[in-house]
Short mmCIF file of C-alpha atoms and ligand atoms in Angstrom, two decimals:
data_model
loop_
_atom_site.label_atom_id
_atom_site.label_comp_id
_atom_site.label_asym_id
_atom_site.label_seq_id
_atom_site.Cartn_x
_atom_site.Cartn_y
_atom_site.Cartn_z
CA MET G 485 56.88 104.48 110.62
CA ASN G 486 57.84 105.89 107.20
CA GLU G 487 60.20 103.64 105.30
CA LEU G 488 63.70 105.07 104.75
CA GLY G 489 65.49 103.99 101.56
CA ALA G 490 69.17 103.01 101.69
CA ALA G 491 71.93 102.06 99.27
CA ILE G 492 75.40 100.56 99.67
CA ILE G 493 78.33 101.30 97.39
CA GLY G 494 81.01 98.59 97.36
CA CYS G 495 80.05 94.93 97.67
CA GLY G 496 83.34 93.51 99.02
CA SER G 497 84.37 92.06 102.39
CA ILE G 498 82.67 94.59 104.66
CA PHE G 499 79.46 94.78 102.60
CA PRO G 500 77.55 91.93 104.36
CA LEU G 501 77.90 93.61 107.77
CA HIS G 502 76.20 96.73 106.43
CA ALA G 503 73.57 94.87 104.38
CA ASN G 504 72.65 92.55 107.26
CA ALA G 505 72.51 95.42 109.73
CA ILE G 506 70.07 97.27 107.42
CA ALA G 507 68.01 94.10 106.98
CA GLY G 508 67.65 93.89 110.76
CA LEU G 509 66.38 97.45 111.15
CA GLU G 510 62.69 98.22 111.20
CA GLY G 511 61.61 100.82 108.64
CA ILE G 512 64.84 100.80 106.61
CA LYS G 513 64.92 99.22 103.16
CA LEU G 514 67.98 98.51 101.03
CA LEU G 515 66.92 99.79 97.60
CA ALA G 516 70.19 99.65 95.65
CA VAL G 517 73.73 98.31 95.67
CA ALA G 518 76.57 99.53 93.47
CA ASP G 519 79.89 97.97 92.60
CA SER G 520 82.15 98.69 89.64
CA ASP G 521 82.50 94.92 89.40
CA MET G 522 79.05 94.11 87.96
CA THR G 523 79.27 90.44 88.98
CA LYS G 524 79.58 91.48 92.62
CA ALA G 525 76.80 94.07 92.27
CA ASP G 526 74.46 91.54 90.62
CA GLN G 527 75.18 88.91 93.25
CA ALA G 528 74.43 91.37 96.06
CA GLY G 529 71.33 92.67 94.25
CA VAL G 530 69.91 89.17 93.94
CA GLU G 531 70.76 88.27 97.54
CA TYR G 532 69.15 91.40 99.01
CA GLY G 533 66.38 91.82 96.41
CA CYS G 534 67.31 95.31 95.22
CA LEU G 535 68.59 97.23 92.20
CA ALA G 536 72.19 96.51 91.21
CA THR G 537 74.32 98.99 89.29
CA HIS G 538 77.97 99.37 88.36
CA ASP G 539 77.83 103.18 88.57
CA TYR G 540 77.19 104.81 91.96
CA ARG G 541 76.06 107.99 90.19
CA ASP G 542 72.81 106.17 89.36
CA ILE G 543 71.95 106.65 93.04
CA LEU G 544 72.40 110.42 93.06
CA ASP G 545 69.00 111.27 91.52
CA ARG G 546 67.02 108.61 93.36
CA GLU G 547 64.66 110.60 95.57
CA ASP G 548 63.67 107.47 97.50
CA ILE G 549 67.27 106.75 98.60
CA LYS G 550 68.07 108.90 101.61
CA VAL G 551 71.08 107.12 103.17
CA VAL G 552 74.12 105.74 101.38
CA HIS G 553 76.79 103.51 102.93
CA LEU G 554 80.31 103.77 101.51
CA CYS G 555 82.11 100.42 101.59
CA THR G 556 84.61 101.23 98.85
CA PRO G 557 88.42 101.50 98.78
CA HIS G 558 89.84 104.41 100.78
CA TYR G 559 90.78 106.61 97.80
CA LEU G 560 87.15 106.68 96.65
CA HIS G 561 85.58 107.80 99.93
CA ALA G 562 86.10 111.54 99.38
CA GLU G 563 84.91 111.75 95.77
CA MET G 564 81.86 109.59 96.40
CA ALA G 565 80.89 111.18 99.72
CA ILE G 566 81.14 114.69 98.25
CA ASP G 567 78.94 113.76 95.25
CA LEU G 568 76.39 112.14 97.55
CA LEU G 569 76.37 114.98 100.09
CA ASN G 570 75.97 117.49 97.26
CA ALA G 571 72.94 115.47 96.16
CA GLY G 572 71.52 115.80 99.70
CA LYS G 573 72.10 112.19 100.80
CA HIS G 574 73.11 111.11 104.29
CA VAL G 575 76.45 109.31 104.00
CA LEU G 576 77.82 106.68 106.34
CA THR G 577 81.38 105.97 105.28
CA GLU G 578 83.60 103.16 106.36
CA LYS G 579 86.84 104.21 108.00
CA PRO G 580 89.14 105.95 107.29
CA LEU G 581 87.36 109.13 106.32
CA ALA G 582 89.78 109.51 103.39
CA VAL G 583 93.32 108.74 102.24
CA ASP G 584 94.64 112.08 103.47
CA LEU G 585 93.67 115.16 105.46
CA PRO G 586 93.03 117.55 102.52
CA SER G 587 90.48 115.08 101.03
CA ALA G 588 88.90 114.58 104.45
CA ARG G 589 88.57 118.36 104.92
CA ARG G 590 86.78 118.62 101.57
CA MET G 591 84.31 116.02 102.82
CA LEU G 592 83.66 118.02 106.00
CA GLU G 593 83.05 121.10 103.92
CA ALA G 594 80.57 119.27 101.68
CA ALA G 595 78.79 118.02 104.82
CA GLU G 596 78.54 121.60 106.16
CA HIS G 597 76.59 122.64 103.05
CA SER G 598 74.49 119.50 102.67
CA LYS G 599 71.10 118.66 104.09
CA GLY G 600 72.58 115.20 104.57
CA GLN G 601 74.82 114.10 107.44
CA LEU G 602 78.25 112.50 107.24
CA GLY G 603 78.90 109.63 109.65
CA VAL G 604 82.06 107.54 110.02
CA VAL G 605 82.25 103.87 110.96
CA PHE G 606 84.42 103.54 114.05
CA GLN G 607 82.37 100.67 115.37
CA ASN G 608 84.73 99.85 118.21
CA ARG G 609 83.49 102.93 120.03
CA TYR G 610 80.22 101.00 120.38
CA ASN G 611 81.81 98.03 122.17
CA ASP G 612 80.71 97.75 125.80
CA PRO G 613 84.33 97.80 127.07
CA SER G 614 84.95 101.04 125.12
CA PHE G 615 81.89 102.77 126.62
CA ARG G 616 82.96 101.55 130.05
CA MET G 617 86.53 102.82 129.68
CA LYS G 618 85.28 106.21 128.49
CA GLU G 619 82.77 106.39 131.33
CA MET G 620 85.43 105.54 133.95
CA ILE G 621 87.74 108.25 132.60
CA GLU G 622 84.96 110.85 132.70
CA SER G 623 83.54 109.89 136.10
CA GLY G 624 86.96 109.85 137.79
CA THR G 625 85.95 106.68 139.69
CA LEU G 626 89.56 105.49 139.64
CA GLY G 627 91.13 108.93 139.95
CA ASN G 628 92.92 110.59 137.05
CA LEU G 629 94.06 108.67 134.00
CA ILE G 630 97.89 108.48 133.91
CA CYS G 631 98.84 106.50 130.82
CA MET G 632 97.54 104.09 128.19
CA LYS G 633 98.84 101.29 126.03
CA GLY G 634 97.39 99.94 122.76
CA ILE G 635 98.72 96.81 121.01
CA VAL G 636 97.45 95.41 117.72
CA THR G 637 99.13 92.29 116.34
CA TRP G 638 97.35 90.98 113.26
CA HIS G 639 98.13 88.90 110.20
CA ARG G 640 97.90 90.10 106.61
CA ASN G 641 99.66 88.06 103.92
CA ASP G 642 100.27 88.30 100.15
CA ALA G 643 96.85 86.80 99.39
CA TYR G 644 95.07 89.58 101.31
CA TYR G 645 96.85 92.21 99.21
CA ARG G 646 96.42 90.29 95.94
CA ASP G 647 92.70 89.90 96.66
CA SER G 648 92.05 93.66 96.50
CA THR G 649 94.74 95.50 94.58
CA TRP G 650 93.92 98.93 96.03
CA ARG G 651 95.39 97.72 99.33
CA GLY G 652 99.11 98.11 99.99
CA ALA G 653 99.58 101.29 97.90
CA TRP G 654 99.97 104.88 99.13
CA ASP G 655 97.65 106.34 96.48
CA THR G 656 94.74 103.99 96.98
CA GLU G 657 94.96 102.77 100.59
CA GLY G 658 96.64 105.91 101.95
CA GLY G 659 99.03 103.88 104.10
CA GLY G 660 99.24 100.42 105.61
CA VAL G 661 98.63 99.02 109.08
CA LEU G 662 98.17 102.52 110.55
CA ILE G 663 95.42 103.85 108.30
CA ASN G 664 93.65 100.56 107.74
CA GLN G 665 93.90 97.98 110.53
CA THR G 666 94.86 99.99 113.61
CA ILE G 667 93.01 103.23 113.02
CA HIS G 668 90.29 101.87 115.33
CA THR G 669 92.70 101.56 118.26
CA LEU G 670 94.23 104.96 117.51
CA ASP G 671 90.72 106.37 117.43
CA LEU G 672 90.00 104.90 120.87
CA LEU G 673 93.28 106.24 122.31
CA GLN G 674 92.51 109.75 121.07
CA TRP G 675 88.88 109.48 122.21
CA PHE G 676 90.06 108.51 125.71
CA GLY G 677 93.01 110.90 125.90
CA GLY G 678 91.46 114.08 124.48
CA GLU G 679 93.49 116.89 122.91
CA ILE G 680 96.84 115.72 121.58
CA ALA G 681 99.94 117.80 122.42
CA SER G 682 102.61 115.87 120.54
CA VAL G 683 103.18 112.67 118.58
CA ARG G 684 106.40 110.78 117.89
CA GLY G 685 106.43 107.54 115.99
CA SER G 686 107.89 105.40 113.32
CA VAL G 687 106.70 103.06 110.58
CA THR G 688 108.54 100.20 108.87
CA THR G 689 107.87 97.30 106.56
CA ASP G 690 109.18 94.35 108.53
CA VAL G 691 107.53 91.41 106.80
CA LEU G 692 105.73 92.39 103.59
CA ASN G 693 108.62 93.99 101.72
CA GLY G 694 108.16 93.42 98.01
CA VAL G 695 104.42 92.83 98.52
CA ILE G 696 103.30 96.30 99.66
CA GLU G 697 104.79 99.77 99.29
CA VAL G 698 103.26 100.96 102.59
CA GLU G 699 104.16 100.02 106.18
CA ASP G 700 103.17 96.80 107.93
CA THR G 701 104.46 97.84 111.37
CA ALA G 702 104.26 101.05 113.42
CA HIS G 703 104.83 102.40 116.90
CA ALA G 704 104.09 105.73 118.50
CA CYS G 705 104.26 107.74 121.70
CA ILE G 706 101.34 110.17 122.03
CA ASP G 707 101.37 112.93 124.64
CA PHE G 708 98.03 114.54 125.47
CA SER G 709 97.52 118.10 126.74
CA ASN G 710 96.38 116.72 130.13
CA ASN G 711 99.80 115.00 130.56
CA VAL G 712 98.39 111.55 129.81
CA ARG G 713 100.79 109.52 127.65
CA ALA G 714 99.85 106.66 125.31
CA VAL G 715 102.26 104.17 123.80
CA PHE G 716 101.14 102.19 120.79
CA TYR G 717 102.45 99.28 118.75
CA ALA G 718 100.85 97.69 115.70
CA THR G 719 101.85 95.14 113.10
CA ASN G 720 100.30 93.14 110.29
CA GLY G 721 103.29 90.81 110.53
CA TYR G 722 102.02 88.54 113.32
CA LEU G 723 101.04 85.00 112.31
CA VAL G 724 97.50 85.18 113.68
CA ASN G 725 94.88 87.87 114.29
CA SER G 726 95.22 88.34 118.00
CA PRO G 727 92.58 90.37 119.91
CA VAL G 728 93.50 94.02 120.46
CA GLU G 729 95.02 94.66 123.89
CA MET G 730 94.66 97.93 125.80
CA GLU G 731 95.72 99.06 129.25
CA LEU G 732 94.56 102.23 130.99
CA ILE G 733 96.40 103.05 134.21
CA PHE G 734 94.64 105.39 136.64
CA GLU G 735 95.72 106.74 140.03
CA GLN G 736 93.67 104.10 141.82
CA GLY G 737 93.41 101.12 139.49
CA THR G 738 94.04 99.71 136.03
CA LEU G 739 91.66 98.75 133.24
CA LEU G 740 92.78 95.92 130.98
CA LEU G 741 91.21 94.93 127.66
CA ARG G 742 92.10 91.31 126.95
CA ARG G 743 90.34 88.90 124.57
CA ASP G 744 87.65 91.60 124.14
CA CYS G 745 86.83 91.48 127.87
CA LEU G 746 87.42 94.41 130.21
CA TYR G 747 89.03 93.73 133.60
CA LEU G 748 89.67 96.01 136.55
CA TRP G 749 92.86 95.48 138.54
CA LYS G 750 92.52 97.19 141.90
CA ASP G 751 93.88 96.53 145.38
CA GLY G 752 95.62 93.34 144.26
CA LYS G 753 92.44 91.85 142.80
CA GLU G 754 91.24 91.39 139.21
CA THR G 755 87.52 91.74 138.44
CA LEU G 756 85.76 91.14 135.11
CA LEU G 757 83.81 94.33 134.26
CA CYS G 758 82.31 93.46 130.88
CA GLU G 759 82.37 90.93 128.10
CA PRO G 760 81.74 91.35 124.35
CA PHE G 761 78.14 91.58 123.11
CA SER G 762 76.16 88.39 123.31
CA ASP G 763 75.53 88.57 119.52
CA ILE G 764 79.23 88.06 118.72
CA THR G 765 78.53 84.58 117.35
CA THR G 766 75.71 85.72 115.08
CA THR G 767 77.49 88.74 113.64
CA VAL G 768 78.85 88.24 110.15
CA GLY G 769 82.43 89.30 109.58
CA LYS G 770 85.53 88.69 111.63
CA SER G 771 85.48 88.84 115.43
CA TYR G 772 88.62 91.03 115.56
CA TRP G 773 86.74 93.72 113.56
CA GLY G 774 84.66 94.13 116.70
CA THR G 775 80.91 93.74 116.92
CA GLY G 776 79.77 97.31 116.92
CA HIS G 777 78.66 97.72 113.29
CA ARG G 778 75.04 96.88 113.98
CA ARG G 779 74.86 99.25 116.97
CA LEU G 780 76.55 102.09 115.09
CA ILE G 781 74.38 101.71 112.00
CA GLN G 782 71.22 101.58 114.11
CA ASP G 783 72.33 104.71 115.97
CA PHE G 784 73.10 106.55 112.71
CA TYR G 785 69.61 105.81 111.35
CA GLY G 786 68.09 106.83 114.69
CA HIS G 787 69.73 110.26 114.39
CA VAL G 788 68.80 110.64 110.72
CA ARG G 789 65.20 109.71 111.41
CA GLU G 790 64.89 112.14 114.30
CA GLY G 791 66.75 114.90 112.44
CA LYS G 792 69.45 115.00 115.13
CA ALA G 793 73.17 115.49 114.54
CA PHE G 794 75.06 112.18 114.64
CA TRP G 795 77.95 112.32 117.13
CA LEU G 796 80.48 110.24 115.15
CA ASN G 797 80.53 112.74 112.31
CA GLY G 798 83.28 114.00 110.00
CA HIS G 799 84.76 116.24 112.71
CA GLU G 800 85.04 113.24 115.04
CA GLY G 801 86.25 110.91 112.28
CA ILE G 802 89.04 113.19 111.11
CA LYS G 803 90.75 113.08 114.53
CA ALA G 804 92.06 109.53 114.07
CA LEU G 805 93.15 110.38 110.52
CA LYS G 806 95.07 113.39 111.87
CA LEU G 807 96.80 111.12 114.39
CA VAL G 808 97.69 108.64 111.63
CA SER G 809 99.05 111.51 109.56
CA ASP G 810 101.09 112.86 112.53
CA ILE G 811 102.70 109.44 113.03
CA TYR G 812 103.64 109.26 109.32
CA ASN G 813 105.04 112.79 109.47
CA SER G 814 107.05 112.03 112.59
CA SER G 815 108.47 108.87 111.07
CA ASN G 816 111.55 108.89 108.89
CA ARG G 817 109.29 107.36 106.25
CA THR G 818 106.50 109.82 105.47
CA LYS G 819 103.55 109.48 103.14
CA PRO G 820 104.72 110.59 99.67
CA GLN G 821 101.99 113.23 99.30
CA GLU G 822 102.73 114.73 102.74
CA LYS G 823 106.50 115.11 102.42
N1 LIG V 2078 85.18 98.85 110.10
C1 LIG V 2078 85.92 97.77 109.93
O1 LIG V 2078 86.27 97.05 110.84
C2 LIG V 2078 86.31 97.41 108.52
C3 LIG V 2078 86.72 96.11 108.19
C4 LIG V 2078 87.05 95.86 106.85
C5 LIG V 2078 87.01 96.87 105.91
N2 LIG V 2078 86.63 98.12 106.29
C6 LIG V 2078 86.61 99.25 105.34
O2 LIG V 2078 85.62 99.01 104.34
C7 LIG V 2078 86.02 99.59 103.10
C8 LIG V 2078 86.03 98.51 102.04
O3 LIG V 2078 86.94 97.51 102.45
P1 LIG V 2078 86.77 95.98 101.95
O4 LIG V 2078 87.72 95.20 102.78
O5 LIG V 2078 85.34 95.62 101.94
O6 LIG V 2078 87.35 96.12 100.47
P2 LIG V 2078 87.06 95.15 99.23
O7 LIG V 2078 88.17 95.37 98.29
O8 LIG V 2078 86.79 93.77 99.73
O9 LIG V 2078 85.70 95.75 98.65
C9 LIG V 2078 85.66 96.99 98.01
C10 LIG V 2078 84.58 96.91 96.93
O10 LIG V 2078 84.46 98.19 96.31
C11 LIG V 2078 84.29 97.95 94.92
N3 LIG V 2078 84.66 99.15 94.14
C12 LIG V 2078 85.89 99.56 93.75
N4 LIG V 2078 85.80 100.68 93.01
C13 LIG V 2078 84.48 101.00 92.94
C14 LIG V 2078 83.75 102.04 92.31
N5 LIG V 2078 84.35 103.01 91.59
N6 LIG V 2078 82.40 102.03 92.42
C15 LIG V 2078 81.76 101.07 93.11
N7 LIG V 2078 82.40 100.04 93.73
C16 LIG V 2078 83.75 100.01 93.64
C17 LIG V 2078 85.18 96.77 94.62
O11 LIG V 2078 84.84 96.13 93.40
C18 LIG V 2078 84.94 95.90 95.83
O12 LIG V 2078 83.87 95.00 95.64
C19 LIG V 2078 87.39 100.23 103.38
O13 LIG V 2078 87.22 101.57 103.71
C20 LIG V 2078 87.91 99.44 104.57
O14 LIG V 2078 88.88 100.13 105.35
C21 LIG V 2078 86.27 98.40 107.56
#
């Protein structure tokens, strides 16, 4: 198998998940890491035995680097992805696609004209319970889907925002709990529900006033064209990071996601349908991030290697960003740039 060269830009919290996933893949070699903080770049370069640079543009002319992972702050995704796609690289960007829809659309356009592909990390789509929920909606095993519920109650404190100053600001993070922490759950709701007919919602800062300028709490009611309704609540103001909870009510049964396990409630009986991956204990990172990074990254490389179009591309990734944007627009507190 020909070796495929990779690079990662951004050596912060999410970096080890990407670097370790690459290290576990046959035929893929991490050739470079980039971080504007040279100490972080050097540390990562030494740990993974590759070139370290402070300027991602050093990667653009490297013929041997075919795939680049973007693990940088949200406001840098568009600029970096467009430069890389224009240089013919395949780009796998962390969520969200960008800080706003116009930037995201520019990325999609660059991908259209590139020989490289654009993939987006929504790793929770790769969780077994997510596949199972999607499959049960499509097969109609439990009749039609009627409504859904998504609840995310996590904890982010001053230290989290002090640690990386791009977080907590409209310009650099693009929002708060909606665009960063709960975009995964919104992505699943829209993936399950299909075409969205209308969105009503509201965002507030309940706990982190004076620490962040964006919201820490949000709720929404999402109506889909097929008459399915989803209600959603999310906050960063809980005191622990509690596992995401979801409920999908069908005509003939209910699916419940609790503590990352999927249960079926049917005819007065609860049955466990699936548990999280067995590698949950060996995965680096936090359990509430989900365990799908390795699967998603492997799948992306599989598509790149075979020259096939990756399914979780820019067009798929922009859907959750559109939903985030619709909730901001519906709220009495909109994103400054979208007023
Ligand atoms: N999929 C998930 O579950 C998940 C979890 C956490 C973070 N993320 C995403 O990963 C991305 C990074 O988040 P993080 O928590 O690792 O942030 P972080 O602040 O910990 O790391 C970002 C890194 O990018 C570097 N950087 C900043 N400007 C740069 C530039 N111009 N060139 C090169 N490097 C630069 C910083 O020095 C830092 O090391 C975000 O998009 C975030 O939403 C995803």
